[in-house]
């Protein structure tokens, strides 16, 4: 085995996993012509949430076929074709034979499929955590509902986002405003009881619903924000892991604290 072959074999598990998803293969197709921001890619895949797109890009980056460059608030994604070429030379080229070529020709002519994608399982992701903020409930409620763009940096529109709006009423919309009527809808306000509680319901990906509930209680010189998130619907194991990772707001507690105390 050559050194090059050994190097390719060492990265195989990540690359096989990366190429297993039709969504990740579609992202590679989109990056084939030119680099693109995460928001631009998400806009071309309306079936997926931006969080799901980010998760798929993370898997591709781990496999080395996508390189992520940060430009201010934007993430620019570049295709790295070298691992794909090495994988092709290691596996596809040596094993391609006349029988396989004939089978592919028949598929192209008839439109038949020799394999089918497995259906996503119905899964439930539950998150529960608390944030301790040294400020009043009123001030914390205001920062978390009306100033989220200042402490939560992940958005669908990236640099185009002018503001994030949570309309202060039951039935109000929670959305990104990109200007001129453009934007992205997160969901709907289902509970609004300032400064003690609010809740929202939205769609994470096709068929998958996310319910989020925030409850505030004051303790001495601080307020404790109890957060629960429940996502239910068809999703892969990787998508479920992405919801759990991006849904955990504990990492943003210092930013909320700074704004609420200011």
Short mmCIF file of N, CA and C in Angstrom, two decimals, residues 93-217:
data_model
loop_
_atom_site.label_atom_id
_atom_site.label_comp_id
_atom_site.label_asym_id
_atom_site.label_seq_id
_atom_site.Cartn_x
_atom_site.Cartn_y
_atom_site.Cartn_z
N UNK A 93 -12.02 4.15 -9.38
CA UNK A 93 -11.31 3.83 -10.62
C UNK A 93 -10.86 2.37 -10.69
N UNK A 94 -10.25 1.81 -9.63
CA UNK A 94 -9.81 0.41 -9.74
C UNK A 94 -10.95 -0.58 -9.85
N UNK A 95 -12.10 -0.25 -9.28
CA UNK A 95 -13.19 -1.23 -9.21
C UNK A 95 -14.25 -1.06 -10.29
N UNK A 96 -14.11 0.00 -11.09
CA UNK A 96 -15.05 0.18 -12.20
C UNK A 96 -14.77 -0.89 -13.25
N UNK A 97 -15.80 -1.58 -13.68
CA UNK A 97 -15.62 -2.62 -14.70
C UNK A 97 -16.76 -2.54 -15.71
N UNK A 98 -16.72 -3.43 -16.68
CA UNK A 98 -17.71 -3.41 -17.75
C UNK A 98 -19.11 -3.63 -17.22
N UNK A 99 -19.25 -4.55 -16.23
CA UNK A 99 -20.58 -4.81 -15.68
C UNK A 99 -21.17 -3.59 -15.02
N UNK A 100 -20.36 -2.89 -14.26
CA UNK A 100 -20.85 -1.68 -13.60
C UNK A 100 -21.20 -0.62 -14.62
N UNK A 101 -20.39 -0.48 -15.65
CA UNK A 101 -20.67 0.51 -16.68
C UNK A 101 -21.99 0.20 -17.38
N UNK A 102 -22.25 -1.09 -17.64
CA UNK A 102 -23.50 -1.48 -18.29
C UNK A 102 -24.70 -1.17 -17.40
N UNK A 103 -24.54 -1.45 -16.10
CA UNK A 103 -25.63 -1.18 -15.16
C UNK A 103 -25.94 0.32 -15.10
N UNK A 104 -24.90 1.15 -15.04
CA UNK A 104 -25.12 2.60 -14.99
C UNK A 104 -25.77 3.09 -16.28
N UNK A 105 -25.40 2.50 -17.40
CA UNK A 105 -26.01 2.89 -18.67
C UNK A 105 -27.50 2.56 -18.67
N UNK A 106 -27.86 1.37 -18.12
CA UNK A 106 -29.27 0.99 -18.07
C UNK A 106 -30.06 1.93 -17.16
N UNK A 107 -29.45 2.30 -16.02
CA UNK A 107 -30.11 3.23 -15.10
C UNK A 107 -30.36 4.56 -15.79
N UNK A 108 -29.36 5.06 -16.53
CA UNK A 108 -29.49 6.34 -17.22
C UNK A 108 -30.58 6.29 -18.29
N UNK A 109 -30.70 5.14 -18.97
CA UNK A 109 -31.66 5.01 -20.06
C UNK A 109 -33.09 4.81 -19.57
N UNK A 110 -33.24 4.05 -18.49
CA UNK A 110 -34.58 3.69 -18.01
C UNK A 110 -35.07 4.54 -16.86
N UNK A 111 -34.14 5.22 -16.18
CA UNK A 111 -34.54 6.00 -15.01
C UNK A 111 -34.77 5.15 -13.77
N UNK A 112 -34.46 3.85 -13.83
CA UNK A 112 -34.61 2.98 -12.67
C UNK A 112 -33.54 3.29 -11.63
N UNK A 113 -33.84 2.97 -10.41
CA UNK A 113 -32.88 3.17 -9.33
C UNK A 113 -32.47 1.82 -8.77
N UNK A 114 -31.18 1.64 -8.57
CA UNK A 114 -30.70 0.39 -8.00
C UNK A 114 -30.67 0.43 -6.49
N UNK A 115 -30.82 1.60 -5.90
CA UNK A 115 -30.85 1.75 -4.46
C UNK A 115 -31.87 2.80 -4.09
N UNK A 116 -32.35 2.75 -2.90
CA UNK A 116 -33.25 3.79 -2.40
C UNK A 116 -32.71 4.34 -1.10
N UNK A 117 -32.96 5.62 -0.88
CA UNK A 117 -32.51 6.24 0.36
C UNK A 117 -33.40 5.79 1.51
N UNK A 118 -32.82 5.41 2.66
CA UNK A 118 -33.65 5.03 3.79
C UNK A 118 -34.42 6.22 4.33
N UNK A 119 -35.65 5.96 4.77
CA UNK A 119 -36.46 7.03 5.34
C UNK A 119 -35.89 7.46 6.69
N UNK A 120 -35.97 8.76 6.98
CA UNK A 120 -35.52 9.26 8.27
C UNK A 120 -36.43 8.73 9.37
N UNK A 121 -35.84 8.41 10.51
CA UNK A 121 -36.62 7.96 11.64
C UNK A 121 -37.31 9.14 12.32
N UNK A 122 -38.45 8.85 12.96
CA UNK A 122 -39.09 9.85 13.80
C UNK A 122 -38.36 9.88 15.12
N UNK A 123 -37.78 11.00 15.44
CA UNK A 123 -36.99 11.14 16.67
C UNK A 123 -37.53 12.30 17.49
N UNK A 124 -37.16 12.31 18.75
CA UNK A 124 -37.48 13.42 19.65
C UNK A 124 -36.20 13.86 20.35
N UNK A 125 -35.92 15.15 20.28
CA UNK A 125 -34.77 15.74 20.97
C UNK A 125 -35.30 16.64 22.08
N UNK A 126 -34.90 16.37 23.31
CA UNK A 126 -35.33 17.18 24.45
C UNK A 126 -34.12 17.84 25.10
N UNK A 127 -34.21 19.14 25.30
CA UNK A 127 -33.17 19.89 25.98
C UNK A 127 -33.78 20.61 27.18
N UNK A 128 -33.06 20.66 28.27
CA UNK A 128 -33.49 21.41 29.45
C UNK A 128 -32.25 21.97 30.13
N UNK A 129 -32.21 23.27 30.32
CA UNK A 129 -31.04 23.89 30.96
C UNK A 129 -31.47 25.20 31.61
N UNK A 130 -30.58 25.76 32.41
CA UNK A 130 -30.86 27.02 33.10
C UNK A 130 -29.74 28.01 32.89
N UNK A 131 -30.12 29.28 32.79
CA UNK A 131 -29.17 30.38 32.71
C UNK A 131 -29.35 31.25 33.96
N UNK A 132 -28.27 31.61 34.59
CA UNK A 132 -28.34 32.51 35.75
C UNK A 132 -27.80 33.87 35.35
N UNK A 133 -28.67 34.87 35.37
CA UNK A 133 -28.32 36.22 34.93
C UNK A 133 -28.46 37.18 36.12
N UNK A 134 -27.42 37.93 36.40
CA UNK A 134 -27.44 38.88 37.51
C UNK A 134 -28.07 40.19 37.04
N UNK A 135 -29.37 40.18 36.95
CA UNK A 135 -30.16 41.34 36.52
C UNK A 135 -31.60 41.06 36.90
N UNK A 136 -32.46 42.04 36.68
CA UNK A 136 -33.88 41.85 36.99
C UNK A 136 -34.54 40.97 35.93
N UNK A 137 -35.69 40.40 36.29
CA UNK A 137 -36.44 39.60 35.32
C UNK A 137 -36.88 40.45 34.15
N UNK A 138 -37.31 41.69 34.42
CA UNK A 138 -37.78 42.58 33.37
C UNK A 138 -36.67 42.87 32.35
N UNK A 139 -35.48 43.17 32.87
CA UNK A 139 -34.36 43.49 31.99
C UNK A 139 -33.92 42.25 31.20
N UNK A 140 -33.87 41.10 31.85
CA UNK A 140 -33.47 39.87 31.17
C UNK A 140 -34.48 39.48 30.10
N UNK A 141 -35.76 39.62 30.42
CA UNK A 141 -36.82 39.32 29.46
C UNK A 141 -36.67 40.20 28.22
N UNK A 142 -36.43 41.48 28.43
CA UNK A 142 -36.28 42.42 27.32
C UNK A 142 -35.10 42.05 26.43
N UNK A 143 -33.95 41.76 27.04
CA UNK A 143 -32.75 41.43 26.27
C UNK A 143 -32.96 40.15 25.45
N UNK A 144 -33.56 39.14 26.07
CA UNK A 144 -33.68 37.85 25.38
C UNK A 144 -34.75 37.85 24.30
N UNK A 145 -35.79 38.67 24.46
CA UNK A 145 -36.86 38.67 23.46
C UNK A 145 -36.70 39.75 22.39
N UNK A 146 -36.12 40.89 22.74
CA UNK A 146 -36.07 42.02 21.82
C UNK A 146 -34.67 42.33 21.29
N UNK A 147 -33.65 41.72 21.87
CA UNK A 147 -32.28 42.05 21.44
C UNK A 147 -31.47 40.77 21.16
N UNK A 148 -32.14 39.75 20.68
CA UNK A 148 -31.47 38.46 20.50
C UNK A 148 -30.35 38.51 19.48
N UNK A 149 -30.46 39.40 18.49
CA UNK A 149 -29.42 39.50 17.48
C UNK A 149 -28.09 39.93 18.08
N UNK A 150 -28.14 40.60 19.25
CA UNK A 150 -26.92 41.08 19.90
C UNK A 150 -26.21 40.00 20.70
N UNK A 151 -26.91 38.92 21.05
CA UNK A 151 -26.25 37.88 21.84
C UNK A 151 -26.27 36.49 21.18
N UNK A 152 -27.15 36.29 20.19
CA UNK A 152 -27.20 35.01 19.49
C UNK A 152 -26.78 35.23 18.05
N UNK A 153 -25.55 34.86 17.68
CA UNK A 153 -25.00 35.26 16.37
C UNK A 153 -25.41 34.40 15.20
N UNK A 154 -26.10 33.30 15.43
CA UNK A 154 -26.44 32.38 14.33
C UNK A 154 -27.75 32.80 13.69
N UNK A 155 -27.71 33.14 12.41
CA UNK A 155 -28.91 33.57 11.69
C UNK A 155 -28.94 32.92 10.31
N UNK A 156 -30.11 32.95 9.69
CA UNK A 156 -30.26 32.42 8.33
C UNK A 156 -29.72 33.42 7.31
N UNK A 157 -30.01 34.70 7.51
CA UNK A 157 -29.65 35.70 6.51
C UNK A 157 -28.25 36.24 6.67
N UNK A 158 -27.55 35.88 7.74
CA UNK A 158 -26.19 36.33 8.00
C UNK A 158 -26.10 37.86 7.89
N UNK A 159 -25.25 38.37 7.02
CA UNK A 159 -25.03 39.81 6.93
C UNK A 159 -26.23 40.62 6.47
N UNK A 160 -27.25 39.96 5.90
CA UNK A 160 -28.43 40.69 5.42
C UNK A 160 -29.42 41.01 6.54
N UNK A 161 -29.27 40.37 7.70
CA UNK A 161 -30.25 40.52 8.77
C UNK A 161 -30.19 41.93 9.36
N UNK A 162 -31.32 42.64 9.28
CA UNK A 162 -31.40 43.98 9.88
C UNK A 162 -31.82 43.92 11.33
N UNK A 163 -32.69 42.97 11.65
CA UNK A 163 -33.16 42.81 13.03
C UNK A 163 -33.85 41.46 13.13
N UNK A 164 -33.95 40.98 14.38
CA UNK A 164 -34.74 39.79 14.68
C UNK A 164 -35.92 40.23 15.51
N UNK A 165 -37.12 39.90 15.06
CA UNK A 165 -38.35 40.41 15.66
C UNK A 165 -39.09 39.28 16.37
N UNK A 166 -39.50 39.53 17.60
CA UNK A 166 -40.44 38.67 18.30
C UNK A 166 -41.63 39.55 18.67
N UNK A 167 -42.71 39.41 17.93
CA UNK A 167 -43.87 40.26 18.17
C UNK A 167 -44.47 39.97 19.54
N UNK A 168 -44.65 40.99 20.40
CA UNK A 168 -45.01 40.79 21.80
C UNK A 168 -46.49 40.48 22.03
N UNK A 169 -46.91 39.33 21.54
CA UNK A 169 -48.30 38.91 21.74
C UNK A 169 -48.44 37.44 21.36
N UNK A 170 -49.44 36.79 21.92
CA UNK A 170 -49.74 35.43 21.52
C UNK A 170 -50.19 35.43 20.05
N UNK A 171 -49.63 34.55 19.26
CA UNK A 171 -49.91 34.54 17.83
C UNK A 171 -48.96 35.42 17.04
N UNK A 172 -48.11 36.18 17.74
CA UNK A 172 -47.13 37.02 17.06
C UNK A 172 -46.08 36.18 16.35
N UNK A 173 -45.43 36.78 15.37
CA UNK A 173 -44.41 36.06 14.60
C UNK A 173 -43.03 36.32 15.17
N UNK A 174 -42.17 35.33 15.04
CA UNK A 174 -40.76 35.42 15.42
C UNK A 174 -39.97 35.21 14.14
N UNK A 175 -39.25 36.25 13.69
CA UNK A 175 -38.65 36.16 12.36
C UNK A 175 -37.43 37.06 12.22
N UNK A 176 -36.66 36.79 11.16
CA UNK A 176 -35.57 37.66 10.76
C UNK A 176 -36.08 38.64 9.71
N UNK A 177 -35.76 39.90 9.87
CA UNK A 177 -36.15 40.94 8.91
C UNK A 177 -34.92 41.29 8.07
N UNK A 178 -35.00 41.00 6.75
CA UNK A 178 -33.90 41.31 5.85
C UNK A 178 -34.15 42.59 5.05
N UNK A 179 -35.30 43.23 5.28
CA UNK A 179 -35.64 44.43 4.53
C UNK A 179 -36.44 44.13 3.28
N UNK A 180 -37.30 45.06 2.88
CA UNK A 180 -38.10 44.95 1.66
C UNK A 180 -38.99 43.71 1.67
N UNK A 181 -39.49 43.34 2.84
CA UNK A 181 -40.39 42.19 2.94
C UNK A 181 -39.71 40.85 2.94
N UNK A 182 -38.40 40.82 2.85
CA UNK A 182 -37.67 39.55 2.84
C UNK A 182 -37.30 39.15 4.26
N UNK A 183 -37.04 37.87 4.45
CA UNK A 183 -36.64 37.41 5.77
C UNK A 183 -36.83 35.92 5.92
N UNK A 184 -36.80 35.48 7.17
CA UNK A 184 -36.99 34.07 7.47
C UNK A 184 -37.85 33.95 8.73
N UNK A 185 -38.91 33.14 8.64
CA UNK A 185 -39.82 32.96 9.77
C UNK A 185 -39.34 31.83 10.65
N UNK A 186 -39.08 32.14 11.93
CA UNK A 186 -38.72 31.10 12.89
C UNK A 186 -39.95 30.33 13.34
N UNK A 187 -41.01 31.07 13.66
CA UNK A 187 -42.20 30.41 14.17
C UNK A 187 -43.18 31.42 14.75
N UNK A 188 -44.00 30.93 15.67
CA UNK A 188 -45.09 31.72 16.24
C UNK A 188 -45.01 31.73 17.76
N UNK A 189 -45.39 32.85 18.36
CA UNK A 189 -45.42 32.97 19.81
C UNK A 189 -46.67 32.25 20.33
N UNK A 190 -46.48 31.28 21.22
CA UNK A 190 -47.60 30.52 21.76
C UNK A 190 -47.94 30.91 23.20
N UNK A 191 -46.97 31.49 23.92
CA UNK A 191 -47.20 32.00 25.28
C UNK A 191 -46.46 33.32 25.39
N UNK A 192 -47.13 34.34 25.95
CA UNK A 192 -46.46 35.62 26.16
C UNK A 192 -46.97 36.21 27.47
N UNK A 193 -46.11 36.19 28.50
CA UNK A 193 -46.49 36.65 29.84
C UNK A 193 -45.30 37.36 30.48
N UNK A 194 -44.95 38.57 30.01
CA UNK A 194 -43.77 39.28 30.52
C UNK A 194 -43.96 39.70 31.98
N UNK A 195 -42.88 39.67 32.78
CA UNK A 195 -41.53 39.22 32.42
C UNK A 195 -41.24 37.81 32.90
N UNK A 196 -42.26 36.97 32.98
CA UNK A 196 -42.08 35.66 33.59
C UNK A 196 -41.96 34.51 32.61
N UNK A 197 -42.56 34.64 31.41
CA UNK A 197 -42.55 33.48 30.51
C UNK A 197 -42.88 33.88 29.09
N UNK A 198 -42.26 33.17 28.14
CA UNK A 198 -42.71 33.20 26.75
C UNK A 198 -42.36 31.86 26.10
N UNK A 199 -43.07 31.52 25.06
CA UNK A 199 -42.86 30.25 24.37
C UNK A 199 -43.13 30.43 22.89
N UNK A 200 -42.47 29.60 22.08
CA UNK A 200 -42.64 29.68 20.63
C UNK A 200 -42.74 28.27 20.05
N UNK A 201 -43.32 28.18 18.86
CA UNK A 201 -43.35 26.93 18.10
C UNK A 201 -42.93 27.24 16.67
N UNK A 202 -42.02 26.44 16.14
CA UNK A 202 -41.56 26.65 14.77
C UNK A 202 -41.13 25.35 14.12
N UNK A 203 -40.74 25.45 12.84
CA UNK A 203 -40.30 24.29 12.08
C UNK A 203 -38.79 24.33 11.93
N UNK A 204 -38.15 23.23 12.29
CA UNK A 204 -36.69 23.13 12.15
C UNK A 204 -36.32 22.63 10.76
N UNK A 205 -37.06 21.63 10.27
CA UNK A 205 -36.87 21.07 8.95
C UNK A 205 -38.21 20.47 8.54
N UNK A 206 -38.39 20.04 7.30
CA UNK A 206 -39.70 19.54 6.88
C UNK A 206 -40.22 18.44 7.80
N UNK A 207 -41.40 18.69 8.38
CA UNK A 207 -42.05 17.71 9.22
C UNK A 207 -41.58 17.68 10.66
N UNK A 208 -40.59 18.50 11.01
CA UNK A 208 -40.03 18.50 12.36
C UNK A 208 -40.38 19.80 13.06
N UNK A 209 -41.07 19.70 14.19
CA UNK A 209 -41.54 20.85 14.95
C UNK A 209 -40.67 21.06 16.19
N UNK A 210 -40.36 22.32 16.49
CA UNK A 210 -39.59 22.67 17.68
C UNK A 210 -40.42 23.56 18.58
N UNK A 211 -40.69 23.08 19.81
CA UNK A 211 -41.36 23.88 20.84
C UNK A 211 -40.32 24.34 21.85
N UNK A 212 -40.30 25.65 22.12
CA UNK A 212 -39.34 26.22 23.07
C UNK A 212 -40.09 27.01 24.12
N UNK A 213 -39.71 26.82 25.39
CA UNK A 213 -40.39 27.47 26.51
C UNK A 213 -39.35 28.11 27.43
N UNK A 214 -39.55 29.38 27.75
CA UNK A 214 -38.66 30.12 28.66
C UNK A 214 -39.46 30.56 29.88
N UNK A 215 -38.94 30.26 31.06
CA UNK A 215 -39.57 30.67 32.32
C UNK A 215 -38.53 31.36 33.19
N UNK A 216 -38.91 32.51 33.74
CA UNK A 216 -37.99 33.30 34.56
C UNK A 216 -38.46 33.32 36.01
N UNK A 217 -37.50 33.21 36.92
CA UNK A 217 -37.81 33.37 38.35
C UNK A 217 -36.66 34.13 39.00
#
